[in-house]
Tab-separated table of C-alpha atoms in Angstrom:
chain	number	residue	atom	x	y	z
A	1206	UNK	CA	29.566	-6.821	-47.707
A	1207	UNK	CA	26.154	-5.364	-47.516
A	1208	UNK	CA	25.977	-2.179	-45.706
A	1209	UNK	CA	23.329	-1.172	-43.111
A	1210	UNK	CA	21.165	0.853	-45.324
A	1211	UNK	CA	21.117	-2.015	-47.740
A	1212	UNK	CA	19.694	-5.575	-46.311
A	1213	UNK	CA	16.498	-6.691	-48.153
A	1214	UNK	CA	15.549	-9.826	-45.921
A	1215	UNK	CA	16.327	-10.713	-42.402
A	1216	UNK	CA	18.647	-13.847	-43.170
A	1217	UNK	CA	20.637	-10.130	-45.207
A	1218	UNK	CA	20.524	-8.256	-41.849
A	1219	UNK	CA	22.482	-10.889	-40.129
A	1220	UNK	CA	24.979	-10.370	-42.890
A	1221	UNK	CA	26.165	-6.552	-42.466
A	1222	UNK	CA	28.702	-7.980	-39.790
A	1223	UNK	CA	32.344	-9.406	-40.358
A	1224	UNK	CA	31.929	-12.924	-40.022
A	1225	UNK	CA	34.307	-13.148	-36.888
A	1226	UNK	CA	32.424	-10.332	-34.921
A	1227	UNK	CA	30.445	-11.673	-31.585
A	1228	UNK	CA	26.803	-11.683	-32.492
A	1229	UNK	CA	25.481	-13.329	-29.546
A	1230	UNK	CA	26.419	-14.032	-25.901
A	1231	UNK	CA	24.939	-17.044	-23.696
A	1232	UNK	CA	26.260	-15.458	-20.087
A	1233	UNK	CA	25.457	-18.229	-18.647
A	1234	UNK	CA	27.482	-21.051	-20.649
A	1235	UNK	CA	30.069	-18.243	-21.414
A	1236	UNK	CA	29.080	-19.085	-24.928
A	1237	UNK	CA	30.231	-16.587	-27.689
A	1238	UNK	CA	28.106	-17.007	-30.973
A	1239	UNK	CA	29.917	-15.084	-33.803
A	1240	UNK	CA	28.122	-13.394	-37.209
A	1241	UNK	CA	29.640	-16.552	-39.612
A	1242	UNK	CA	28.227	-19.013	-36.783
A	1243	UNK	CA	24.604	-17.432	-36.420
A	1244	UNK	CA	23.861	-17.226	-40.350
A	1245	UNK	CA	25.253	-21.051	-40.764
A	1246	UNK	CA	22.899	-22.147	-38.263
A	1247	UNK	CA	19.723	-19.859	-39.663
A	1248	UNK	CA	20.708	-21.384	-43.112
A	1249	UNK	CA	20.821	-24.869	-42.222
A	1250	UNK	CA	17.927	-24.961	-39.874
A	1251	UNK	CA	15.945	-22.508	-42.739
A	1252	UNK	CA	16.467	-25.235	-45.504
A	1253	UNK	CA	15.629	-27.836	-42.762
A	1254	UNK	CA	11.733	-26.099	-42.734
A	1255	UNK	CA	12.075	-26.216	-46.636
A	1256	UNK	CA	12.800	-29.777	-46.715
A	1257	UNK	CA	9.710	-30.522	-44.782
A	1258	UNK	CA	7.672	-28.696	-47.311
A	1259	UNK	CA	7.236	-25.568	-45.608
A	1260	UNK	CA	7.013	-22.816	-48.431
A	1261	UNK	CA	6.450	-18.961	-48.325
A	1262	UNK	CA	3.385	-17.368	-46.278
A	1263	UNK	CA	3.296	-21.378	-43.874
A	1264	UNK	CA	3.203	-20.472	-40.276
A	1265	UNK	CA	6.058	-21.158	-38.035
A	1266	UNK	CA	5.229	-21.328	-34.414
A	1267	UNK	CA	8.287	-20.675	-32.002
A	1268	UNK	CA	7.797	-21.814	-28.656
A	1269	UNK	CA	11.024	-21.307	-27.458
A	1270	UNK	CA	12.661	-19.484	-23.708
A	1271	UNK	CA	15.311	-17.089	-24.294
A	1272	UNK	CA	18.437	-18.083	-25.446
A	1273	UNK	CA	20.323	-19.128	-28.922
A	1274	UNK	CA	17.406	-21.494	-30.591
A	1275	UNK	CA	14.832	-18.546	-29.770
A	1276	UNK	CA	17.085	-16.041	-31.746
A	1277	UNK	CA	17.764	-19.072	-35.080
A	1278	UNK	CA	14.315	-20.161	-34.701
A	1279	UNK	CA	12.771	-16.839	-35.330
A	1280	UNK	CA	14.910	-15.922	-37.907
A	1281	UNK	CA	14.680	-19.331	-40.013
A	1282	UNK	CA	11.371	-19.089	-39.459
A	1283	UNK	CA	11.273	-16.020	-41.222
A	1284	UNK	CA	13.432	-16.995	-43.851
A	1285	UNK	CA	11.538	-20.317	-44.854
A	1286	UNK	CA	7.728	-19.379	-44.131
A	1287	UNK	CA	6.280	-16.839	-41.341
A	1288	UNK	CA	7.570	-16.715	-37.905
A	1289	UNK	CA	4.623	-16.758	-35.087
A	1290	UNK	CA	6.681	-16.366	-31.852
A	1291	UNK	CA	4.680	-17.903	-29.058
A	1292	UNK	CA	5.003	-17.163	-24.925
A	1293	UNK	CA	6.952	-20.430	-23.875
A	1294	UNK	CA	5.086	-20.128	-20.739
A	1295	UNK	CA	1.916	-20.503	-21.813
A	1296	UNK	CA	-0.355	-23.553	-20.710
A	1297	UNK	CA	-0.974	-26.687	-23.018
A	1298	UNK	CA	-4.415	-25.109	-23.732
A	1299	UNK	CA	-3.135	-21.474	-25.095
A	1300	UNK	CA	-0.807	-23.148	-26.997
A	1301	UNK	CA	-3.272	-25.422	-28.833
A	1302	UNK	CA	-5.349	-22.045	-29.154
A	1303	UNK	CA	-2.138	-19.928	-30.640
A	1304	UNK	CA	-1.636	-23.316	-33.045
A	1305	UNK	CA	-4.855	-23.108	-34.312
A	1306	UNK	CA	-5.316	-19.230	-34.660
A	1307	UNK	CA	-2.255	-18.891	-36.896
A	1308	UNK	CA	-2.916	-22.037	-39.033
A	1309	UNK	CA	1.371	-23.173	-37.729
A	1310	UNK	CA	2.322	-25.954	-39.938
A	1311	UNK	CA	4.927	-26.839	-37.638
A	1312	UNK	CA	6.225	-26.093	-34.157
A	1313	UNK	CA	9.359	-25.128	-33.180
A	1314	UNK	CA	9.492	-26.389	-29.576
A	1315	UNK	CA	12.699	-27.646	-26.931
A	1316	UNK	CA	13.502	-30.933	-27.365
A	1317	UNK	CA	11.740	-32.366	-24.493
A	1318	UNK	CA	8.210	-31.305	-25.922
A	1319	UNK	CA	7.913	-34.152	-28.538
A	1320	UNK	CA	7.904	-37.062	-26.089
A	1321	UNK	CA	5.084	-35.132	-23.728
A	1322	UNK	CA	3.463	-34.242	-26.410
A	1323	UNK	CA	2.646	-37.854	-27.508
A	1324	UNK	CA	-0.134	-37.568	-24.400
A	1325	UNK	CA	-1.648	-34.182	-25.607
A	1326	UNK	CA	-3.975	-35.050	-28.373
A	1327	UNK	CA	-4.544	-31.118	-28.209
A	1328	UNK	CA	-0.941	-30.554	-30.175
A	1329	UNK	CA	-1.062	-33.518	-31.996
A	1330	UNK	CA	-2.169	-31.981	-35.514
A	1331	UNK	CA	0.753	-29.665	-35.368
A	1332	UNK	CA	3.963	-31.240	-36.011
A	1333	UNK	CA	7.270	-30.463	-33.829
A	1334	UNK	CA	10.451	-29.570	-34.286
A	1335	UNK	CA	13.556	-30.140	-32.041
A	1336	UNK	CA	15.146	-26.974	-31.261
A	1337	UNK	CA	18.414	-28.289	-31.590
A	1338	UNK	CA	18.065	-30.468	-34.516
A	1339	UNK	CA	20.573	-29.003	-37.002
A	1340	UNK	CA	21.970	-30.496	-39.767
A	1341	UNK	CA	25.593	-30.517	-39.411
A	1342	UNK	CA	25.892	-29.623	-43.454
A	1343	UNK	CA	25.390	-26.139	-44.692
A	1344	UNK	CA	22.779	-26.354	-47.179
A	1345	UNK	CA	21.911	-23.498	-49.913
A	1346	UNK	CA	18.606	-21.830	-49.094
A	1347	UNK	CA	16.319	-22.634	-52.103
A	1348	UNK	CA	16.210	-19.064	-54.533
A	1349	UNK	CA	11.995	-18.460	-53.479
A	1350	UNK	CA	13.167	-18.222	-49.885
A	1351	UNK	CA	15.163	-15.181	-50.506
A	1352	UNK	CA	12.701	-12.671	-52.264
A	1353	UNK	CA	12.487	-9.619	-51.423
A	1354	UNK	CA	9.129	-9.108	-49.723
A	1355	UNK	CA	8.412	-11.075	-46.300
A	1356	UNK	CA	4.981	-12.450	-45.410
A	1357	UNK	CA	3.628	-11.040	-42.473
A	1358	UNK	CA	5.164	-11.597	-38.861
A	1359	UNK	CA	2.193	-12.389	-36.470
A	1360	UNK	CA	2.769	-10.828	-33.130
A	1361	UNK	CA	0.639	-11.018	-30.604
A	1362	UNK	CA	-0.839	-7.914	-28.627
A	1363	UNK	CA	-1.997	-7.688	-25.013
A	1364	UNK	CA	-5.512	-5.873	-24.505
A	1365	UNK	CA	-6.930	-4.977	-21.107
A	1366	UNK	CA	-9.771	-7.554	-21.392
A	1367	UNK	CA	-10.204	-9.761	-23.701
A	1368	UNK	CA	-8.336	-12.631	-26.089
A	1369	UNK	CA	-5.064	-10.899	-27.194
A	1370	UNK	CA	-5.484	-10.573	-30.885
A	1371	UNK	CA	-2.511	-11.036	-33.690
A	1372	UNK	CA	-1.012	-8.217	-35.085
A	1373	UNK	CA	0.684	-7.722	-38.373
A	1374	UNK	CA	4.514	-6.233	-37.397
A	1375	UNK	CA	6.340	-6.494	-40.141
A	1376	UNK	CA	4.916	-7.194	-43.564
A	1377	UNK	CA	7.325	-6.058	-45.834
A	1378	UNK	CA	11.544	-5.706	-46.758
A	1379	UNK	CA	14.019	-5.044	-43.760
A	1380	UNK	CA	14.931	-2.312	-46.069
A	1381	UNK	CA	14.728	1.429	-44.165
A	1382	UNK	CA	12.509	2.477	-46.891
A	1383	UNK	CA	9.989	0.309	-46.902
A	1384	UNK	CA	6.733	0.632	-45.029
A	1385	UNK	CA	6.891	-1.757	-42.184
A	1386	UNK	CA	10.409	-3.041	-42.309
A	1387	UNK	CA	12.097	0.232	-41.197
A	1388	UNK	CA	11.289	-0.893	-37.832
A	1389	UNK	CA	14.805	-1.896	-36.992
A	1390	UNK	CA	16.628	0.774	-38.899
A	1391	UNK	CA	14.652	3.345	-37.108
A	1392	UNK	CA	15.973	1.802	-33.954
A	1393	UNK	CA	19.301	1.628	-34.375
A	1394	UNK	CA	19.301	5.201	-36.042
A	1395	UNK	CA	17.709	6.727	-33.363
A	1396	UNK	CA	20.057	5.360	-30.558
A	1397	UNK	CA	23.255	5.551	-33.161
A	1398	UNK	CA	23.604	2.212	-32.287
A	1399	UNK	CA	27.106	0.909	-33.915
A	1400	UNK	CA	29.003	-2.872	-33.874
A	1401	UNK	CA	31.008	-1.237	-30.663
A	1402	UNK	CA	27.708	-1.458	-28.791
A	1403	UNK	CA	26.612	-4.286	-26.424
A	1404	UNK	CA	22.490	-5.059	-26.227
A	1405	UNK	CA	21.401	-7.017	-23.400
A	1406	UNK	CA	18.388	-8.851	-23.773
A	1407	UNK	CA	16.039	-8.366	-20.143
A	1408	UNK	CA	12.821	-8.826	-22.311
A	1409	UNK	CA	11.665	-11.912	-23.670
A	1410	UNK	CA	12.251	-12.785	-27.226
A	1411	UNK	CA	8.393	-13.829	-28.010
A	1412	UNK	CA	7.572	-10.038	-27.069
A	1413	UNK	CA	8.162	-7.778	-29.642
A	1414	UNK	CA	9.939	-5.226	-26.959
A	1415	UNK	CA	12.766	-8.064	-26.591
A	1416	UNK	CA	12.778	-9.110	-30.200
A	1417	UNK	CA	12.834	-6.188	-32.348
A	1418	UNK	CA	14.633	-3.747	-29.862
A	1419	UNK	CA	17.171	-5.085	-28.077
A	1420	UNK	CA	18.134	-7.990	-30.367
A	1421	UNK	CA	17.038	-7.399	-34.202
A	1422	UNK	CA	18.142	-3.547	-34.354
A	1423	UNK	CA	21.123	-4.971	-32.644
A	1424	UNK	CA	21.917	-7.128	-34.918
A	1425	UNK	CA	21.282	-4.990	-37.856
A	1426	UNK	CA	23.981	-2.036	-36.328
A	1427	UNK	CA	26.523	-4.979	-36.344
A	1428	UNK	CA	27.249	-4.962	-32.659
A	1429	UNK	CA	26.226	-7.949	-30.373
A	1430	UNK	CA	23.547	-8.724	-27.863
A	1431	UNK	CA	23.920	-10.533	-24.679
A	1432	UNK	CA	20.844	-13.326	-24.047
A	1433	UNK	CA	20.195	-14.280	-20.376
A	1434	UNK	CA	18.415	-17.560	-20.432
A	1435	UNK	CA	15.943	-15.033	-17.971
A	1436	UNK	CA	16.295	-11.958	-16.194
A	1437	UNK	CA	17.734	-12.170	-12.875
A	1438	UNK	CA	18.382	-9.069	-10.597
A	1439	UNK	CA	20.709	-10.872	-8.667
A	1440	UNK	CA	23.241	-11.304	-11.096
A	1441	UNK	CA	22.116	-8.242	-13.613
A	1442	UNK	CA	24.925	-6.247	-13.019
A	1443	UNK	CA	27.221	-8.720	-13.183
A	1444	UNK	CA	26.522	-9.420	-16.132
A	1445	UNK	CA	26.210	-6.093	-17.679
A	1446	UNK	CA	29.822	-5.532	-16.387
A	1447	UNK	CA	31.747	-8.632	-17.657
A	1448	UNK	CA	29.957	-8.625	-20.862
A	1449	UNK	CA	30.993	-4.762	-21.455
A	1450	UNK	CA	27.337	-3.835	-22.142
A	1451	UNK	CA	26.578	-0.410	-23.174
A	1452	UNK	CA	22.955	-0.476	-23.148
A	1453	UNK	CA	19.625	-2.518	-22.265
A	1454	UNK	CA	15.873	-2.084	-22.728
A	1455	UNK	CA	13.147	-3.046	-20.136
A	1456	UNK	CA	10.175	-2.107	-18.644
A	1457	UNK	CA	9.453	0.076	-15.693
A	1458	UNK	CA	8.820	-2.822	-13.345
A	1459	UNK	CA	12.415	-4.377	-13.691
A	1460	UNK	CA	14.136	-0.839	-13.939
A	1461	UNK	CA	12.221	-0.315	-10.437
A	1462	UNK	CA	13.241	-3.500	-9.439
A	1463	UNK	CA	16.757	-2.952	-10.353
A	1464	UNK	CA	16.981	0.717	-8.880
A	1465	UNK	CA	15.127	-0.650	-5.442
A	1466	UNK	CA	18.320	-3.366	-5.261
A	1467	UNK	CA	20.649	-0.743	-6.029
A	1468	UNK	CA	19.934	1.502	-3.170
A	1469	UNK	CA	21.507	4.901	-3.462
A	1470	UNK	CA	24.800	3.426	-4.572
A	1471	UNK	CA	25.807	3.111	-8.366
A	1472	UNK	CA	26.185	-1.068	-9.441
A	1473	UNK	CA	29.484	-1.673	-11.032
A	1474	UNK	CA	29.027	-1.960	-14.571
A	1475	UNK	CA	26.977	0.719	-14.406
A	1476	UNK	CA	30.046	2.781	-15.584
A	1477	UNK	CA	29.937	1.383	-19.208
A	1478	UNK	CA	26.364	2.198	-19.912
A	1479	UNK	CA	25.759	5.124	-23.174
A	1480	UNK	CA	22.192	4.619	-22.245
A	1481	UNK	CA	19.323	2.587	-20.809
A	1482	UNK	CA	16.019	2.782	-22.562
A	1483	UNK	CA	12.569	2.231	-20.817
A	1484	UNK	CA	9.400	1.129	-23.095
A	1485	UNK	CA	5.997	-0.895	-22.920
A	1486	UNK	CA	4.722	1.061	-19.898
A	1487	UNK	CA	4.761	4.782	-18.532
A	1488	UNK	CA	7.734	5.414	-16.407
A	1489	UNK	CA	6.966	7.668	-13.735
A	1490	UNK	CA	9.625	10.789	-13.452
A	1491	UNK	CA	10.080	10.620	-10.113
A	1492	UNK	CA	11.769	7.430	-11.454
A	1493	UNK	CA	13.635	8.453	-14.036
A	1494	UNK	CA	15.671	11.110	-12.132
A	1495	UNK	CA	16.080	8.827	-9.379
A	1496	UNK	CA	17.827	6.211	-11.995
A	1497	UNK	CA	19.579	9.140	-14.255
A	1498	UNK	CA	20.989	10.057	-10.224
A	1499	UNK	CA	21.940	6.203	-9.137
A	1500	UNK	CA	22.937	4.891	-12.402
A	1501	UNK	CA	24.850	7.869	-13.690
A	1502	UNK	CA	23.768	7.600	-17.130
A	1503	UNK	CA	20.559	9.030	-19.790
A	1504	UNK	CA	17.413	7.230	-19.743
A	1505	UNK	CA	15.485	7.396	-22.260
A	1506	UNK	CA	11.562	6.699	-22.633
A	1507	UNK	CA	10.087	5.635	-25.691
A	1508	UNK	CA	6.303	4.303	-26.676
A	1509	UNK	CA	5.927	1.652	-28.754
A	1510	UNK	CA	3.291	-0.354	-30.228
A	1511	UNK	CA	2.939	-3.947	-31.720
A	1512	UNK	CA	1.129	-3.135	-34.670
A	1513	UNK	CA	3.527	-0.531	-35.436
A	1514	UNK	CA	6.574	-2.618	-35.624
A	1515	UNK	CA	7.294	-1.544	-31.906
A	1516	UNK	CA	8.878	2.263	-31.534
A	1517	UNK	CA	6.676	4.964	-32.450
A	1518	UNK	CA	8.605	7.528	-30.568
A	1519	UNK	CA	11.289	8.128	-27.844
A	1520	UNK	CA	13.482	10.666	-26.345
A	1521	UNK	CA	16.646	11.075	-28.035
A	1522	UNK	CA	20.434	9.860	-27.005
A	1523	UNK	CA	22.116	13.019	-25.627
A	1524	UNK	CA	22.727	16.023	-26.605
A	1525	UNK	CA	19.270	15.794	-27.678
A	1526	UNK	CA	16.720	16.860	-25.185
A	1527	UNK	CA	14.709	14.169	-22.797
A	1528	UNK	CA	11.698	15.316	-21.221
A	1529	UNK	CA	10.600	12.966	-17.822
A	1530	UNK	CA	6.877	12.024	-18.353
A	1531	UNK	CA	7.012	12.028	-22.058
A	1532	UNK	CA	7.930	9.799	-24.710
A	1533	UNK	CA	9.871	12.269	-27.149
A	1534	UNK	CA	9.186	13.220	-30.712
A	1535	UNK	CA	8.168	10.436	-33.261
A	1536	UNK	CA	10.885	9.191	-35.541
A	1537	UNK	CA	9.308	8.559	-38.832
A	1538	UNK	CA	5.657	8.020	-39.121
A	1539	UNK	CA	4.559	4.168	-39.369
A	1540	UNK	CA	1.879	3.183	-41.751
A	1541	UNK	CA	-0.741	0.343	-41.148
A	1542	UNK	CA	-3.340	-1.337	-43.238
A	1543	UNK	CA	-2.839	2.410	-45.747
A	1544	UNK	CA	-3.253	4.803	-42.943
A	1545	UNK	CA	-0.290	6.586	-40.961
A	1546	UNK	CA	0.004	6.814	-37.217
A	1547	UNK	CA	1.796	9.624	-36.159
A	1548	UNK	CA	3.605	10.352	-32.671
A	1549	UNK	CA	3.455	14.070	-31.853
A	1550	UNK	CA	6.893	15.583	-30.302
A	1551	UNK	CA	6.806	15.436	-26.722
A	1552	UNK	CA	3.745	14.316	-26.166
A	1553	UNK	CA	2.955	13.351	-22.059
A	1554	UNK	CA	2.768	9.537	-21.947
A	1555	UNK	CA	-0.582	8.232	-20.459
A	1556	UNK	CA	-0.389	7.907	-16.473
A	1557	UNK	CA	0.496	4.087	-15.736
A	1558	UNK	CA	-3.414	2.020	-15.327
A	1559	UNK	CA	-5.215	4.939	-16.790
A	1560	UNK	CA	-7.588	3.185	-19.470
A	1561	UNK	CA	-8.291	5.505	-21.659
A	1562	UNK	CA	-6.787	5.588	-25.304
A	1563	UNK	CA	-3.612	6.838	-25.747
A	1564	UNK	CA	-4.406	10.420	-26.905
A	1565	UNK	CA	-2.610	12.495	-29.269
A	1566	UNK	CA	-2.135	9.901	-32.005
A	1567	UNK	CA	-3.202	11.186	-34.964
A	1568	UNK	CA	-4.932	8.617	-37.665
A	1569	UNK	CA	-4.185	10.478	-41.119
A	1570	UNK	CA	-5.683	8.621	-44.112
């Protein structure tokens, strides 16, 4: 079996696991998805891409909501060509755009999409693909699709005023010594993350918050991540409790959300939480002691960034020290187009709508 330290591609990360262990959760269907399951259907719909011609470096567009073909689309995507995750709710005009700006070959889309595509000429160059078309055969992926080196992941970033502009995430091995791949290694590292632990999934999987740190470093630590079809505060706790989850990762808008709800009393489920992790905006710390005080358990702030594979730094699990209003020392420094970005300890984070650069990241050639 191939340890933690060891996976060279992402169809290899999916393989650290025993093959009966619970990779993925639907809550809703009460669907378990085990290790063995997932990589049979990443394999099959992988080699699916190759039989259409799709080769190394072709772009993938996924235009899929949360849920199981999201997760096997991405990571067949990966496998065959390049993955280029898209927002499923964007309009028939962004999506033509997105098509276009990546070059896709083919599109990844639910299986309604074909039919209502036949009326948008806009999407008619681009072919689609049937989420749930999978072979029932296992088929051997083809040798070239399982080099070492990945072409790059296009993620999109979100700029305060003008056309959000692809970024390069992940342009290299899964391998925690690489330059760009550490990205989920340095996840689950930092959070000790193990295959007792329980993700669940409140971001969505086209966002790189969603993808890379609740569900890839998830997946890479063995453990198993629950995938709401969408985040729902009604029935948030509920699930957190009957799925045993022991941590989740979300913005400050649904922790606010989800502390408002709560009142002053502690949800049930709450009681099985090691963490909860707050990223992609500044939490205020007024908030973050009022959720340490309902919720009973650390949370921990960390500042990420798209072009840096997501986490640049956060405040460590306990004992380690957590500072409110600041987003902890870096991890490892990230390197981008041959220059390093580096997070300096305990830096404040940037008030929330202040538009000024983020200060205190130092470029070093």
């Amino acid at each position: 079996m191939i340890s933690m330290s060891d996976p060279q591609t992402l169809l290899q990360l999916i393989q650290v696991a025993p093959a009966e262990a619970a990779a993925i959760v639907l809550p809703e269907a009460g669907i378990r998805v085990t290790y063995n399951s997932l990589r049979e259907h990443v394999t099959a719909v992988a080699d699916s891409l190759a039989a259409l011609g799709i080769a190394r470096g072709d772009r993938i567009a996924t235009y899929l909501p949360n849920g199981l073909p999201a997760i096997v689309g991405f990571l067949a995507a990966s496998v065959a060509g390049t993955a280029a995750p898209l927002n499923p709710g964007y309009r028939e005009d962004e999506v033509a755009f997105y098509l276009e700006d990546t070059s896709a070959k083919v599109l990844l889309c639910p299986p309604m999409a074909p039919r209502a595509r036949a009326k948008r000429p806009p999407l008619a160059a681009c072919p689609c693909f049937p989420s749930k078309w999978i072979p029932p055969e296992r088929f051997a992926l083809p040798a070239p699709r399982m080099a070492k080196w990945l072409p790059l992941l296009p993620l999109t970033t979100s700029p305060w005023c003008c056309t959000p502009a692809a970024a390069p995430a992940a342009q290299a091995r899964a391998h925690p010594a690489s330059q760009h791949g550490r990205f989920t290694h340095n996840i689950m590292a930092h959070y000790q993350l193990s295959p007792a632990d329980v993700s669940l999934c409140a971001m969505p999987l086209f966002h790189v918050h969603g993808l890379v740190a609740s569900t890839l470093s998830t997946l890479l630590s063995g453990g198993t991540v629950v995938v709401p079809g969408k985040f729902n505060p009604l029935s948030f706790w509920r699930t957190v409790r009957d799925t045993g989850t022991t941590w989740y990762s979300a913005v400050p808008t649904i922790h606010n959300l989800l502390l408002t709800r709560a009142g002053g009393e502690r949800p049930a489920g709450a009681e099985g939480l090691r963490f909860i992790r707050s990223c992609s905006a500044s939490l205020p710390p007024e908030m973050m002691e009022r959720m340490e005080r309902v919720f009973g358990v650390p949370v921990l702030e960390a500042y990420g960034m798209t072009e840096a594979s997501h986490q640049m730094a956060s405040n460590p699990v306990p004992p380690g020290e957590r500072k409110p209003g600041s987003v902890g020392p870096h991890r490892h420094a990230h390197r981008h187009h041959g220059r390093t970005w580096r997070a300096p300890a305990n830096r404040p984070a940037r008030r929330s709508g202040d538009p000024r650069p983020q200060r205190g990241l130092r470029l070093r050639e």
